[in-house]
Coordinates of C-alpha atoms in Angstrom, one line a residue:
M391 CA -229.6 148.9 70.0
S392 CA -231.9 146.5 68.1
K393 CA -231.5 145.4 64.6
T394 CA -234.8 147.3 63.4
I395 CA -233.8 150.6 64.9
N396 CA -230.4 150.4 63.1
L397 CA -232.3 150.2 59.8
E398 CA -235.1 152.4 60.6
A399 CA -232.6 155.0 62.0
L400 CA -230.6 155.0 58.9
M401 CA -233.9 155.2 56.8
A402 CA -235.6 157.7 59.0
R403 CA -234.8 160.8 56.8
G404 CA -236.3 159.2 53.5
A405 CA -239.3 157.7 55.3
Q406 CA -240.1 160.9 57.0
F407 CA -239.8 162.7 53.5
L408 CA -242.0 160.1 51.8
G409 CA -244.4 159.6 54.7
S410 CA -243.9 155.8 54.6
R411 CA -242.4 153.3 57.1
Y412 CA -239.5 152.3 55.3
A413 CA -237.6 154.5 52.7
I414 CA -238.1 152.0 50.0
M415 CA -239.6 153.7 46.7
A416 CA -241.1 151.7 43.9
G417 CA -239.8 152.4 40.7
A418 CA -242.5 153.5 38.2
M419 CA -243.0 150.9 35.6
S420 CA -245.6 151.6 32.9
W421 CA -248.5 149.2 32.8
V422 CA -247.1 147.4 35.9
S423 CA -247.1 150.2 38.5
E424 CA -250.9 150.8 38.7
R425 CA -253.5 150.8 41.6
H426 CA -252.9 147.1 42.6
L427 CA -249.3 147.0 42.9
V428 CA -248.9 150.7 44.0
S429 CA -251.5 150.4 46.8
A430 CA -250.0 147.1 48.0
I431 CA -246.4 148.5 48.2
S432 CA -247.6 151.4 50.2
N433 CA -249.8 149.2 52.6
A434 CA -246.7 147.1 53.1
G435 CA -244.7 150.0 54.7
G436 CA -243.0 150.9 51.2
F437 CA -243.6 154.0 49.0
G438 CA -245.7 153.0 45.8
V439 CA -245.6 155.2 42.7
I440 CA -248.1 155.3 39.9
A441 CA -246.4 155.2 36.3
C442 CA -248.5 157.9 34.2
G443 CA -246.5 157.1 31.3
A444 CA -248.5 157.9 28.2
M445 CA -251.9 158.0 30.2
T446 CA -254.3 160.8 29.4
P447 CA -255.3 163.2 32.1
A448 CA -258.7 161.4 32.6
L449 CA -257.0 158.1 32.9
L450 CA -254.5 159.4 35.4
D451 CA -257.4 160.9 37.4
A452 CA -259.2 157.4 37.4
E453 CA -256.1 155.6 38.4
I454 CA -255.2 158.0 41.5
A455 CA -258.8 157.6 42.5
A456 CA -258.8 154.0 42.4
T457 CA -255.5 153.6 44.3
S458 CA -256.7 156.0 47.1
A459 CA -259.8 153.7 47.4
M460 CA -257.2 150.8 48.1
T461 CA -254.8 152.4 50.5
D462 CA -254.8 155.2 53.1
R463 CA -251.0 155.4 52.9
P464 CA -249.0 157.9 50.9
F465 CA -248.1 157.1 47.3
G466 CA -246.6 159.2 44.3
V467 CA -247.0 159.8 40.7
N468 CA -244.4 159.5 38.1
L469 CA -244.9 162.1 35.2
I470 CA -242.9 162.1 31.8
T471 CA -241.5 165.5 31.3
M472 CA -242.0 165.3 27.5
H473 CA -245.8 164.4 27.8
P474 CA -247.7 166.9 25.7
A475 CA -250.4 167.4 28.4
L476 CA -247.7 167.8 31.3
G477 CA -249.5 170.8 32.7
E478 CA -253.0 169.2 32.9
L479 CA -251.5 166.0 34.4
I480 CA -249.8 168.1 37.2
D481 CA -253.3 169.8 37.8
V482 CA -254.9 166.3 38.0
C483 CA -252.4 165.5 40.9
A484 CA -253.0 168.6 42.5
N485 CA -256.8 168.0 42.6
H486 CA -256.1 164.6 44.1
K487 CA -253.7 166.3 46.7
V488 CA -251.0 163.8 45.7
G489 CA -248.1 164.3 48.0
H490 CA -245.1 163.6 45.8
V491 CA -244.6 164.1 41.9
V492 CA -241.8 162.4 40.4
L493 CA -240.6 164.0 37.1
A494 CA -238.6 161.6 34.7
G495 CA -237.4 162.0 31.1
G496 CA -235.2 164.9 31.3
L497 CA -235.0 168.5 32.5
P498 CA -238.3 169.6 33.6
P499 CA -239.9 172.3 31.3
A500 CA -240.1 175.8 32.8
G501 CA -242.5 176.5 35.4
A502 CA -243.2 172.6 36.1
I503 CA -241.4 172.4 39.3
D504 CA -243.1 175.6 40.7
R505 CA -246.5 174.3 39.5
I506 CA -246.1 171.2 41.3
K507 CA -244.9 172.8 44.4
A508 CA -247.7 175.4 44.6
S509 CA -250.0 172.6 45.0
G510 CA -248.3 171.7 48.1
A511 CA -246.6 168.4 46.6
R512 CA -243.0 167.5 46.8
V513 CA -240.9 167.2 43.6
L514 CA -238.5 164.5 42.9
C515 CA -236.2 164.2 39.8
F516 CA -233.7 162.1 38.4
P517 CA -230.1 163.8 37.6
P518 CA -227.9 161.8 35.3
T519 CA -224.9 164.0 36.3
L520 CA -223.5 165.9 39.3
A521 CA -223.9 169.2 37.5
F522 CA -227.3 168.2 36.5
A523 CA -228.0 167.4 40.2
K524 CA -227.0 170.8 41.4
K525 CA -228.9 172.5 38.8
L526 CA -232.1 170.7 39.8
I527 CA -231.5 171.5 43.4
R528 CA -231.2 175.4 42.5
S529 CA -234.4 174.8 40.5
G530 CA -236.0 174.1 43.9
V531 CA -236.6 170.1 43.6
D532 CA -237.2 168.5 47.0
A533 CA -235.4 165.3 46.5
L534 CA -233.4 163.4 43.8
V535 CA -233.4 159.8 42.5
I536 CA -229.8 158.8 41.2
E537 CA -230.4 155.8 38.8
G538 CA -227.6 153.8 37.4
M539 CA -227.5 151.9 34.1
E540 CA -228.3 148.6 35.7
A541 CA -232.1 149.6 36.1
G542 CA -234.8 148.4 33.9
G543 CA -236.6 150.7 31.2
H544 CA -234.9 154.0 30.3
I545 CA -231.4 154.3 31.4
G546 CA -228.3 156.4 31.4
P547 CA -224.7 155.4 30.8
V548 CA -223.1 155.3 34.1
S549 CA -223.4 152.6 36.7
T550 CA -225.4 153.1 40.0
S551 CA -222.1 152.4 42.2
V552 CA -220.3 155.1 40.4
L553 CA -223.1 157.6 40.6
A554 CA -223.6 156.9 44.2
Q555 CA -219.8 157.7 44.9
E556 CA -219.8 160.8 42.9
M557 CA -223.1 162.3 44.0
L558 CA -223.9 161.3 47.5
P559 CA -220.9 163.0 49.3
E560 CA -221.5 166.3 47.1
I561 CA -225.3 166.6 47.7
A562 CA -226.7 164.1 50.2
D563 CA -226.4 166.8 53.1
Q564 CA -228.6 169.3 51.0
L565 CA -231.8 167.1 50.3
P566 CA -232.8 163.4 50.4
V567 CA -231.2 161.5 47.8
F568 CA -232.6 157.9 46.8
V569 CA -230.4 155.4 44.9
A570 CA -231.9 153.1 42.2
G571 CA -230.6 150.7 39.6
G572 CA -229.6 147.1 40.1
I573 CA -230.8 147.0 43.8
G574 CA -232.2 143.2 44.4
R575 CA -231.2 142.5 48.0
G576 CA -231.0 144.1 51.4
E577 CA -227.2 144.1 51.5
A578 CA -226.9 146.7 48.8
I579 CA -229.8 148.8 50.6
A580 CA -227.8 148.9 53.7
G581 CA -224.6 149.8 51.9
Y582 CA -226.1 152.7 50.1
L583 CA -227.9 154.1 53.4
E584 CA -224.4 154.0 54.9
M585 CA -222.9 156.1 52.0
G586 CA -225.5 158.7 52.7
A587 CA -228.4 157.9 50.8
A588 CA -231.9 158.8 52.3
G589 CA -233.4 155.6 50.9
V590 CA -233.7 153.4 47.9
Q591 CA -235.8 152.9 44.9
L592 CA -236.5 149.3 43.3
G593 CA -238.6 148.3 40.2
T594 CA -237.6 144.8 38.8
R595 CA -238.0 143.2 42.4
F596 CA -241.6 144.0 42.4
V597 CA -242.6 142.9 39.1
C598 CA -243.3 139.3 40.1
A599 CA -245.1 140.4 43.3
T600 CA -248.5 138.3 43.8
E601 CA -250.3 141.8 43.4
S602 CA -248.6 142.8 40.3
I603 CA -251.2 142.5 37.4
A604 CA -248.3 141.6 34.9
H605 CA -249.3 138.7 32.8
A606 CA -248.1 135.2 33.9
N607 CA -245.9 135.1 30.7
F608 CA -244.0 138.3 31.8
K609 CA -243.5 136.9 35.2
K610 CA -242.3 133.6 33.9
A611 CA -239.8 135.6 31.7
F612 CA -238.4 137.6 34.8
I613 CA -238.1 134.2 36.9
R614 CA -236.3 132.4 34.1
A615 CA -234.0 135.3 33.2
S616 CA -230.3 136.0 34.4
A617 CA -228.7 139.4 34.8
R618 CA -227.0 139.2 31.3
D619 CA -230.5 138.8 29.7
A620 CA -231.5 142.2 30.5
I621 CA -229.7 144.3 27.5
A622 CA -229.9 147.8 26.6
S623 CA -231.4 149.0 23.3
V624 CA -228.9 150.6 20.7
Q625 CA -229.4 153.9 18.9
I626 CA -228.8 153.5 15.2
D627 CA -229.1 157.3 14.1
P628 CA -227.1 160.1 15.7
R629 CA -229.6 162.6 14.7
L630 CA -232.3 160.8 16.7
P631 CA -231.0 160.8 20.1
V632 CA -232.8 157.7 21.8
I633 CA -232.6 157.2 25.4
P634 CA -231.6 153.5 25.8
V635 CA -234.0 151.2 27.3
R636 CA -232.8 147.9 29.2
A637 CA -235.1 145.1 28.6
L638 CA -234.9 141.2 28.1
K639 CA -233.5 140.2 24.8
N640 CA -236.2 139.2 22.4
A641 CA -237.5 139.9 18.9
G642 CA -238.9 143.1 20.3
G643 CA -235.6 144.7 20.4
E644 CA -235.3 144.1 16.6
L645 CA -238.5 145.7 16.1
F646 CA -237.4 148.7 18.0
T647 CA -234.4 149.0 15.4
A648 CA -237.0 148.9 12.7
K649 CA -239.0 151.6 14.4
Q650 CA -235.9 154.0 14.8
R651 CA -235.3 153.5 11.1
E652 CA -238.9 154.5 10.1
V653 CA -238.9 157.5 12.4
A654 CA -235.4 158.7 11.0
Q655 CA -236.7 158.3 7.6
A656 CA -239.5 160.6 8.5
L657 CA -237.3 163.2 9.7
D658 CA -235.2 162.9 6.7
E659 CA -238.4 163.7 4.7
G660 CA -239.4 166.5 6.9
K661 CA -242.6 164.9 7.9
L662 CA -241.6 165.0 11.5
A663 CA -240.3 167.5 14.0
M664 CA -237.7 166.1 16.4
A665 CA -240.0 166.6 19.4
E666 CA -242.5 164.5 17.6
A667 CA -240.1 162.0 16.7
Q668 CA -239.1 161.5 20.2
L669 CA -242.6 161.1 21.2
Q670 CA -243.3 158.6 18.7
I671 CA -240.2 156.6 19.9
E672 CA -241.7 156.8 23.5
H673 CA -245.2 155.8 22.4
Y674 CA -243.4 152.7 20.7
W675 CA -242.3 151.5 24.1
A676 CA -245.5 152.2 25.7
G677 CA -247.2 150.0 23.1
A678 CA -244.6 147.3 23.1
L679 CA -244.4 147.4 26.8
R680 CA -248.4 146.8 26.9
R681 CA -248.1 143.9 24.5
A682 CA -245.7 142.1 26.9
V683 CA -247.2 143.1 30.4
I684 CA -251.0 143.0 29.8
E685 CA -251.2 140.7 26.8
G686 CA -248.4 138.4 27.4
D687 CA -246.5 138.4 24.4
V688 CA -243.0 138.4 25.6
E689 CA -241.3 137.8 22.1
H690 CA -242.5 140.7 20.3
G691 CA -243.5 142.9 23.2
S692 CA -240.9 144.7 25.5
V693 CA -239.9 143.0 28.6
M694 CA -238.2 145.8 30.4
A695 CA -236.1 144.4 33.1
G696 CA -233.2 145.7 35.4
Q697 CA -230.1 143.5 35.8
S698 CA -231.4 142.6 39.1
V699 CA -233.8 140.2 37.4
G700 CA -231.5 137.3 38.1
M701 CA -232.3 137.9 41.9
V702 CA -236.2 137.5 41.2
T703 CA -236.8 133.8 41.6
R704 CA -240.6 133.2 42.5
E705 CA -243.8 135.1 42.7
E706 CA -244.5 136.2 46.2
P707 CA -246.6 138.9 48.0
V708 CA -245.1 142.5 48.3
A709 CA -245.1 142.3 52.1
E710 CA -242.7 139.4 51.8
I711 CA -240.5 141.1 49.4
I712 CA -240.1 144.2 51.8
A713 CA -239.8 142.1 54.7
A714 CA -237.1 140.1 53.2
L715 CA -235.2 143.1 51.9
C716 CA -235.3 144.9 55.4
Q717 CA -234.3 141.6 57.1
E718 CA -231.2 141.4 54.8
A719 CA -230.3 144.9 55.2
E720 CA -230.6 144.7 59.1
T721 CA -228.5 141.5 59.0
A722 CA -225.8 143.3 57.1
L723 CA -225.7 146.2 59.3
N724 CA -225.4 144.2 62.6
R725 CA -222.7 142.1 60.9
R726 CA -220.6 145.4 60.0
R727 CA -221.1 146.6 63.7

């Protein structure tokens, strides 16, 4: 049996589910995961995912159309469950016949999963715990992504390796499960596939792709960084449950602390409801991320990065990144055999 067949056989379930050659999903990164990077990943055999983030329905509509013009391969759209226009965003995806919708940011609101599935699309969600995963399975999701705290952007408190050991034996036989968080090389991909994962998701590894529109300063920050530079934000007010965000350490982290104090004071004074307070925090990150990704302000913006950032050593085409990951995975699988 050839090396390629070994890897592709292990990836077959995930690849079939996604409609891609490789069961390698791209993590949805606001401002980074747009038409250029998404189409490049899908064209190279992976599965690109548009990060809707704080986009309006009109902006998402234009982004999906532009991406479709750049690839004839399948790609998905990531929607944030707390977005105030979630229903309209789902309709936009349905109008474009998007085949896979990834819901991030907590338990989907009532009716969201059914609304997506009614359009013929498949639904993927992120369970932070095994109990949550089982609840999502009962809700009718088609696949799950288990993401550990090593990931960039919004994170939970448990590591990828622990989540994978806890969840894969319990749920991997029921639906495709993709593993994410801290994956930077193919050896790790091979390991999670052998544990029962249908595939993997990587974000940080693709930021410095040639096709990524991230500012040169943003890419340089990634290339210079080590794993320990990617730190999680701190919650300062217990009444304001803030999902931690992992990013490279800079002045922007201090600005976020100040933003939390500002929002907490508004809550104290009755000027904000809790849902609006959380949305303001989400919008802060979208704005801070844009400053870093698009404008290149890597000191005061948010340089979201996973701990695998230390394995990003140069700018290179998406096709080369995916080829290297697959070669590393194949080599690891054959060594074990």
